[in-house]
Amino acid sequence: MNIPFFRAPQIVQSIIVNLVEPNELICLTQCSKRTYNLVKTYWKTSEDVGIEVADFENVVKVYFDGEESCRLGLDSNYGRRDLERDYPPKNLFGADFRLSLFMSGEWNLEWNDPTKDGVLTLIDWTTDLFRADVGSLFISKDYFHRLKWVESRQEHINELYLSGGEYSEEEIRCVVLSKADNLLLNSFRPNFTYPGILPNRTSFVSGRGFLFTPNHLMTSDYVNLSVRESTVTNVDLNQFLKHWLAGGCSRLKTLILGINENDLNEITRGIEGIIPNRDPETEVYWTILGRELTFKNRVYLRRSDGVIATCGIINHRYTANEFVLAVWPDAKNNACLIDN
């Protein structure tokens, strides 16, 4: 059957290919080898396209303009009865697999090789088609090899998520030294202390298992830092606040530390530039990762350059209290209450 698309001028074909969304583009590649080659020829790299590899679902998700457009998964995860259309098993797309379309917008990879990780084939095909790197990668103990494989193919990863579980020291060290700009660690065991200075990145978030030390606090360079467990004391936090007021950690926007001590007066003792809070209202702050922080017990710090930060303790009923330093404006460009 002739497709009118092929009779259009090349400039029109190029415009069409770059106007459609990723799920429509994948549909187009499945029509024939010719349409696949046309997509490969005319598709231009777009910052609106993002690729995420989800470990617990074993799928590759493709996002367009921040919204999930489609996902590609392994056929072992889903029943064949849900298939809307089953494409013939031909090697048309640069790899020995076939894709089947689900009504939910999910593409299914028929994978019959138990000796290889089929998700790597999905990653390879998807990143090649869209000329895009993996932006978000979820890994666990069973699929730790995906981290090294992805890092061997691209310069950095925007977000790296480590699922909870039991890991060796070498594996945790490998994650900490990864190319991820934003590193998020779920709770893991056994406890791990990283010696020396932590690598600079935008965000570092960790649940239980990673022991954050006073040396980490004074030498870290992050925009967003959130750690569930630490050996940091009130005295250490007092020293850090003086360091920040003197211009240290200039990139920092949010510091959240789980602490055993929670005396705000002790933490801020002897610090100049403290502005007491006289507003009975709670104060809301949004971090760059979308977490909403609500302050009740708080004070304010003003640096010599005019930058203001809220300093407070957030109390929790069942988990450790959190010391928070939040530098204004927040991620939604809100100003603190004393500025208003």
Tab-separated table of C-alpha atoms in Angstrom:
chain	number	residue	atom	x	y	z
A	1	MET	CA	0.000	0.000	0.000
A	2	ASN	CA	1.357	3.420	-0.932
A	3	ILE	CA	1.572	5.975	1.869
A	4	PRO	CA	0.863	9.599	0.756
A	5	PHE	CA	3.582	10.669	3.174
A	6	PHE	CA	6.226	9.384	0.754
A	7	ARG	CA	4.934	11.580	-2.089
A	8	ALA	CA	5.313	14.783	-0.085
A	9	PRO	CA	8.364	17.010	-0.691
A	10	GLN	CA	11.319	16.340	1.568
A	11	ILE	CA	10.906	19.635	3.408
A	12	VAL	CA	7.291	18.689	4.223
A	13	GLN	CA	8.366	15.232	5.401
A	14	SER	CA	10.936	16.842	7.683
A	15	ILE	CA	8.329	19.221	9.147
A	16	ILE	CA	5.865	16.388	9.762
A	17	VAL	CA	8.456	14.191	11.487
A	18	ASN	CA	9.449	17.009	13.835
A	19	LEU	CA	5.860	18.027	14.643
A	20	VAL	CA	4.603	14.656	15.865
A	21	GLU	CA	4.972	13.462	19.452
A	22	PRO	CA	7.229	10.526	20.414
A	23	ASN	CA	4.414	7.948	20.556
A	24	GLU	CA	3.313	8.938	17.049
A	25	LEU	CA	6.905	8.880	15.866
A	26	ILE	CA	7.348	5.318	17.105
A	27	CYS	CA	4.154	4.314	15.285
A	28	LEU	CA	5.580	5.800	12.118
A	29	THR	CA	8.816	3.814	12.429
A	30	GLN	CA	6.840	0.576	12.613
A	31	CYS	CA	5.181	1.001	9.209
A	32	SER	CA	8.176	-0.074	7.148
A	33	LYS	CA	11.923	0.098	6.901
A	34	ARG	CA	11.518	3.118	4.655
A	35	THR	CA	9.523	5.113	7.199
A	36	TYR	CA	12.015	4.138	9.883
A	37	ASN	CA	14.865	5.495	7.768
A	38	LEU	CA	12.919	8.700	7.052
A	39	VAL	CA	12.397	9.283	10.761
A	40	LYS	CA	16.089	8.664	11.410
A	41	THR	CA	17.012	11.100	8.632
A	42	TYR	CA	14.692	13.994	9.482
A	43	TRP	CA	14.267	13.854	13.250
A	44	LYS	CA	16.114	16.702	14.963
A	45	THR	CA	17.308	16.502	18.538
A	46	SER	CA	14.736	18.089	20.843
A	47	GLU	CA	15.187	19.214	24.447
A	48	ASP	CA	11.462	18.508	24.911
A	49	VAL	CA	12.093	14.748	24.696
A	50	GLY	CA	13.212	12.954	27.858
A	51	ILE	CA	14.012	9.278	28.426
A	52	GLU	CA	13.603	7.496	31.764
A	53	VAL	CA	14.532	3.915	32.625
A	54	ALA	CA	12.339	2.535	35.421
A	55	ASP	CA	13.847	-0.441	37.236
A	56	PHE	CA	10.841	-1.843	39.093
A	57	GLU	CA	8.679	-1.864	35.945
A	58	ASN	CA	11.464	-2.810	33.516
A	59	VAL	CA	10.288	-0.180	31.064
A	60	VAL	CA	11.745	2.719	29.119
A	61	LYS	CA	9.522	5.804	29.343
A	62	VAL	CA	9.604	8.589	26.758
A	63	TYR	CA	8.479	12.045	27.866
A	64	PHE	CA	7.492	14.991	25.715
A	65	ASP	CA	7.376	18.489	27.188
A	66	GLY	CA	7.399	17.027	30.705
A	67	GLU	CA	4.497	14.617	30.127
A	68	GLU	CA	4.785	10.859	29.574
A	69	SER	CA	4.153	10.195	25.893
A	70	CYS	CA	4.673	6.430	25.776
A	71	ARG	CA	6.556	3.554	27.336
A	72	LEU	CA	8.363	0.516	26.015
A	73	GLY	CA	8.343	-2.660	28.090
A	74	LEU	CA	9.297	-6.320	27.976
A	75	ASP	CA	6.613	-8.784	26.964
A	76	SER	CA	7.286	-10.947	30.022
A	77	ASN	CA	5.571	-8.301	32.155
A	78	TYR	CA	2.193	-8.255	30.432
A	79	GLY	CA	-0.451	-10.627	29.068
A	80	ARG	CA	-0.766	-11.100	25.332
A	81	ARG	CA	-4.533	-10.609	25.460
A	82	ASP	CA	-4.145	-6.843	25.813
A	83	LEU	CA	-2.454	-6.417	22.443
A	84	GLU	CA	-4.254	-4.131	20.021
A	85	ARG	CA	-1.982	-4.879	17.101
A	86	ASP	CA	0.815	-7.403	16.674
A	87	TYR	CA	3.503	-6.450	14.169
A	88	PRO	CA	5.382	-9.120	12.206
A	89	PRO	CA	8.722	-10.236	13.659
A	90	LYS	CA	11.106	-8.642	11.187
A	91	ASN	CA	14.427	-6.969	11.740
A	92	LEU	CA	13.333	-3.540	10.492
A	93	PHE	CA	14.422	-1.319	13.302
A	94	GLY	CA	18.109	-1.877	13.920
A	95	ALA	CA	17.660	-4.742	16.384
A	96	ASP	CA	16.301	-8.282	16.398
A	97	PHE	CA	13.031	-7.644	18.159
A	98	ARG	CA	9.508	-6.634	17.394
A	99	LEU	CA	7.272	-4.054	19.057
A	100	SER	CA	3.591	-4.570	19.747
A	101	LEU	CA	1.254	-1.697	20.574
A	102	PHE	CA	-0.909	-1.711	23.698
A	103	MET	CA	-4.136	0.266	23.858
A	104	SER	CA	-2.693	2.072	26.893
A	105	GLY	CA	0.040	3.589	24.740
A	106	GLU	CA	2.620	1.029	25.743
A	107	TRP	CA	4.931	-0.658	23.266
A	108	ASN	CA	5.834	-4.231	24.046
A	109	LEU	CA	9.187	-5.779	23.203
A	110	GLU	CA	9.124	-9.483	22.419
A	111	TRP	CA	12.289	-10.698	24.092
A	112	ASN	CA	13.299	-14.365	24.219
A	113	ASP	CA	16.965	-14.252	25.230
A	114	PRO	CA	17.329	-15.000	28.970
A	115	THR	CA	21.104	-14.463	28.808
A	116	LYS	CA	20.793	-10.750	28.037
A	117	ASP	CA	19.001	-7.784	29.552
A	118	GLY	CA	16.328	-6.813	27.030
A	119	VAL	CA	15.911	-3.370	28.605
A	120	LEU	CA	19.388	-2.496	27.357
A	121	THR	CA	18.139	-3.203	23.836
A	122	LEU	CA	15.168	-0.913	24.464
A	123	ILE	CA	17.462	1.831	25.766
A	124	ASP	CA	19.795	1.468	22.805
A	125	TRP	CA	16.971	1.626	20.259
A	126	THR	CA	15.119	4.521	21.923
A	127	THR	CA	18.139	6.740	22.538
A	128	ASP	CA	19.319	6.108	18.984
A	129	LEU	CA	15.916	6.948	17.487
A	130	PHE	CA	15.449	10.201	19.409
A	131	ARG	CA	19.154	11.113	19.549
A	132	ALA	CA	18.731	11.651	23.282
A	133	ASP	CA	20.534	10.406	26.379
A	134	VAL	CA	18.904	8.630	29.302
A	135	GLY	CA	17.802	11.450	31.595
A	136	SER	CA	16.562	9.426	34.579
A	137	LEU	CA	17.788	5.991	35.598
A	138	PHE	CA	16.350	3.773	38.356
A	139	ILE	CA	18.585	0.905	39.469
A	140	SER	CA	18.463	-1.861	42.049
A	141	LYS	CA	20.728	-4.694	43.156
A	142	ASP	CA	19.543	-6.960	40.345
A	143	TYR	CA	20.048	-4.350	37.621
A	144	PHE	CA	23.123	-2.540	38.897
A	145	HIS	CA	24.922	-3.317	35.635
A	146	ARG	CA	22.647	-0.833	33.826
A	147	LEU	CA	24.388	2.080	35.562
A	148	LYS	CA	27.829	1.181	34.216
A	149	TRP	CA	26.362	0.403	30.789
A	150	VAL	CA	24.567	3.768	30.527
A	151	GLU	CA	27.577	5.687	31.866
A	152	SER	CA	29.785	4.078	29.218
A	153	ARG	CA	27.543	5.646	26.537
A	154	GLN	CA	26.939	9.199	27.783
A	155	GLU	CA	28.753	11.946	29.659
A	156	HIS	CA	26.267	12.408	32.491
A	157	ILE	CA	22.853	11.374	33.870
A	158	ASN	CA	20.416	13.997	35.061
A	159	GLU	CA	18.808	11.855	37.782
A	160	LEU	CA	19.957	8.562	39.289
A	161	TYR	CA	17.709	6.691	41.744
A	162	LEU	CA	18.975	3.770	43.835
A	163	SER	CA	16.250	1.443	45.121
A	164	GLY	CA	16.349	0.263	48.721
A	165	GLY	CA	18.087	-2.987	49.555
A	166	GLU	CA	21.403	-4.488	50.543
A	167	TYR	CA	24.495	-3.352	48.663
A	168	SER	CA	28.230	-3.804	48.942
A	169	GLU	CA	30.504	-0.891	49.822
A	170	GLU	CA	31.890	-0.982	46.289
A	171	GLU	CA	28.400	-0.617	44.810
A	172	ILE	CA	27.511	2.349	47.032
A	173	ARG	CA	30.859	3.949	46.260
A	174	CYS	CA	30.182	3.447	42.539
A	175	VAL	CA	26.827	5.240	42.881
A	176	VAL	CA	28.305	8.115	44.899
A	177	LEU	CA	31.007	8.585	42.240
A	178	SER	CA	28.518	8.314	39.358
A	179	LYS	CA	27.983	10.928	36.644
A	180	ALA	CA	24.549	11.823	38.027
A	181	ASP	CA	23.739	15.494	38.471
A	182	ASN	CA	20.957	14.606	40.914
A	183	LEU	CA	21.563	11.549	43.093
A	184	LEU	CA	18.720	10.051	45.138
A	185	LEU	CA	19.392	7.057	47.390
A	186	ASN	CA	16.615	5.088	49.024
A	187	SER	CA	17.294	3.503	52.412
A	188	PHE	CA	19.901	0.755	52.132
A	189	ARG	CA	22.019	-1.483	54.311
A	190	PRO	CA	24.534	-1.925	55.754
A	191	ASN	CA	25.468	1.610	56.844
A	192	PHE	CA	28.071	3.302	54.696
A	193	THR	CA	30.381	6.241	55.359
A	194	TYR	CA	32.095	7.808	52.381
A	195	PRO	CA	35.655	8.912	53.183
A	196	GLY	CA	36.812	12.289	51.952
A	197	ILE	CA	34.966	14.967	49.993
A	198	LEU	CA	31.719	14.103	48.230
A	199	PRO	CA	31.641	14.903	44.478
A	200	ASN	CA	29.898	18.146	43.532
A	201	ARG	CA	26.420	17.863	42.003
A	202	THR	CA	23.096	19.690	42.009
A	203	SER	CA	21.222	17.424	44.438
A	204	PHE	CA	22.140	14.710	46.900
A	205	VAL	CA	19.277	12.970	48.718
A	206	SER	CA	19.686	9.899	50.913
A	207	GLY	CA	17.491	7.799	53.169
A	208	ARG	CA	18.810	5.584	55.944
A	209	GLY	CA	22.173	3.939	55.428
A	210	PHE	CA	24.379	6.796	54.280
A	211	LEU	CA	26.111	8.354	57.302
A	212	PHE	CA	26.676	12.060	56.697
A	213	THR	CA	29.582	13.512	58.674
A	214	PRO	CA	30.632	17.013	59.788
A	215	ASN	CA	33.425	16.862	57.192
A	216	HIS	CA	30.859	16.207	54.455
A	217	LEU	CA	28.839	19.180	55.673
A	218	MET	CA	31.742	21.633	55.540
A	219	THR	CA	33.146	20.457	52.194
A	220	SER	CA	30.024	19.656	50.138
A	221	ASP	CA	28.996	21.786	47.161
A	222	TYR	CA	25.311	21.197	46.368
A	223	VAL	CA	22.216	23.182	45.526
A	224	ASN	CA	19.946	20.745	47.353
A	225	LEU	CA	21.181	18.457	50.130
A	226	SER	CA	18.874	16.163	52.108
A	227	VAL	CA	20.154	13.322	54.297
A	228	ARG	CA	18.102	11.208	56.703
A	229	GLU	CA	20.976	10.159	59.010
A	230	SER	CA	24.000	12.163	60.127
A	231	THR	CA	26.538	12.426	62.920
A	232	VAL	CA	26.273	16.223	62.812
A	233	THR	CA	25.811	17.979	66.181
A	234	ASN	CA	24.503	21.388	67.220
A	235	VAL	CA	28.097	22.622	67.426
A	236	ASP	CA	28.782	21.425	63.874
A	237	LEU	CA	25.673	23.185	62.556
A	238	ASN	CA	26.681	26.375	64.364
A	239	GLN	CA	30.069	26.249	62.644
A	240	PHE	CA	28.410	25.599	59.282
A	241	LEU	CA	26.010	28.551	59.607
A	242	LYS	CA	28.964	30.843	60.302
A	243	HIS	CA	30.665	29.370	57.239
A	244	TRP	CA	27.564	30.047	55.098
A	245	LEU	CA	27.208	33.603	56.405
A	246	ALA	CA	30.848	34.219	55.446
A	247	GLY	CA	30.080	33.227	51.839
A	248	GLY	CA	30.733	29.488	51.965
A	249	CYS	CA	28.567	26.991	50.036
A	250	SER	CA	27.420	29.787	47.743
A	251	ARG	CA	25.300	27.476	45.537
A	252	LEU	CA	23.297	26.032	48.422
A	253	LYS	CA	19.531	26.559	48.316
A	254	THR	CA	18.289	23.846	50.691
A	255	LEU	CA	19.964	21.869	53.463
A	256	ILE	CA	17.901	19.194	55.245
A	257	LEU	CA	19.635	17.031	57.857
A	258	GLY	CA	18.225	14.392	60.164
A	259	ILE	CA	19.619	15.163	63.623
A	260	ASN	CA	19.319	13.777	67.135
A	261	GLU	CA	19.627	17.202	68.746
A	262	ASN	CA	17.030	19.869	68.026
A	263	ASP	CA	17.839	22.999	70.041
A	264	LEU	CA	17.625	25.913	67.600
A	265	ASN	CA	18.896	28.374	70.211
A	266	GLU	CA	22.003	26.234	70.729
A	267	ILE	CA	22.551	25.927	66.979
A	268	THR	CA	22.414	29.699	66.439
A	269	ARG	CA	24.203	30.753	69.644
A	270	GLY	CA	26.720	33.550	69.083
A	271	ILE	CA	25.839	34.043	65.405
A	272	GLU	CA	25.514	37.618	64.189
A	273	GLY	CA	22.844	38.557	61.704
A	274	ILE	CA	20.068	36.517	63.314
A	275	ILE	CA	16.606	37.930	62.678
A	276	PRO	CA	14.054	36.518	65.148
A	277	ASN	CA	10.680	35.384	63.837
A	278	ARG	CA	7.753	37.435	65.112
A	279	ASP	CA	5.163	36.141	62.658
A	280	PRO	CA	2.834	33.461	64.119
A	281	GLU	CA	1.982	32.183	60.627
A	282	THR	CA	3.652	29.076	59.257
A	283	GLU	CA	5.992	29.582	56.333
A	284	VAL	CA	6.081	27.385	53.211
A	285	TYR	CA	9.166	26.750	51.096
A	286	TRP	CA	9.469	24.641	47.908
A	287	THR	CA	12.698	22.809	47.090
A	288	ILE	CA	14.008	22.262	43.546
A	289	LEU	CA	12.878	18.609	43.760
A	290	GLY	CA	9.308	19.619	44.554
A	291	ARG	CA	9.250	18.969	48.309
A	292	GLU	CA	7.105	21.337	50.372
A	293	LEU	CA	8.674	22.427	53.663
A	294	THR	CA	6.533	24.034	56.385
A	295	PHE	CA	8.259	26.079	59.080
A	296	LYS	CA	6.855	26.942	62.497
A	297	ASN	CA	9.811	27.250	64.854
A	298	ARG	CA	12.298	29.323	62.853
A	299	VAL	CA	14.694	32.266	62.681
A	300	TYR	CA	16.187	34.121	59.736
A	301	LEU	CA	19.783	34.682	58.676
A	302	ARG	CA	20.877	37.568	56.469
A	303	ARG	CA	24.232	37.472	54.696
A	304	SER	CA	26.255	40.590	53.981
A	305	ASP	CA	25.145	40.417	50.320
A	306	GLY	CA	21.493	40.638	51.394
A	307	VAL	CA	20.603	36.970	50.822
A	308	ILE	CA	18.093	35.710	53.405
A	309	ALA	CA	17.597	32.137	54.630
A	310	THR	CA	15.106	30.530	56.964
A	311	CYS	CA	16.681	28.355	59.635
A	312	GLY	CA	14.509	25.980	61.627
A	313	ILE	CA	13.697	22.549	63.009
A	314	ILE	CA	10.944	20.428	61.463
A	315	ASN	CA	9.630	17.950	64.031
A	316	HIS	CA	8.399	14.491	63.066
A	317	ARG	CA	6.453	12.057	65.223
A	318	TYR	CA	7.998	8.788	64.054
A	319	THR	CA	11.278	9.764	62.404
A	320	ALA	CA	14.247	11.914	63.323
A	321	ASN	CA	13.726	15.648	63.418
A	322	GLU	CA	15.182	17.652	60.565
A	323	PHE	CA	17.351	20.727	60.677
A	324	VAL	CA	16.614	22.914	57.648
A	325	LEU	CA	18.364	25.869	56.080
A	326	ALA	CA	16.313	27.233	53.181
A	327	VAL	CA	17.714	30.064	51.067
A	328	TRP	CA	15.245	32.463	49.454
A	329	PRO	CA	13.692	32.765	46.947
A	330	ASP	CA	12.442	29.165	46.777
A	331	ALA	CA	12.049	27.011	43.641
A	332	LYS	CA	8.723	28.710	42.864
A	333	ASN	CA	10.374	32.122	43.221
A	334	ASN	CA	8.478	32.905	46.425
A	335	ALA	CA	10.050	35.385	48.841
A	336	CYS	CA	10.244	34.835	52.598
A	337	LEU	CA	7.657	36.419	54.850
A	338	ILE	CA	9.952	39.084	56.277
A	339	ASP	CA	10.637	40.316	52.720
A	340	ASN	CA	6.904	40.756	52.213
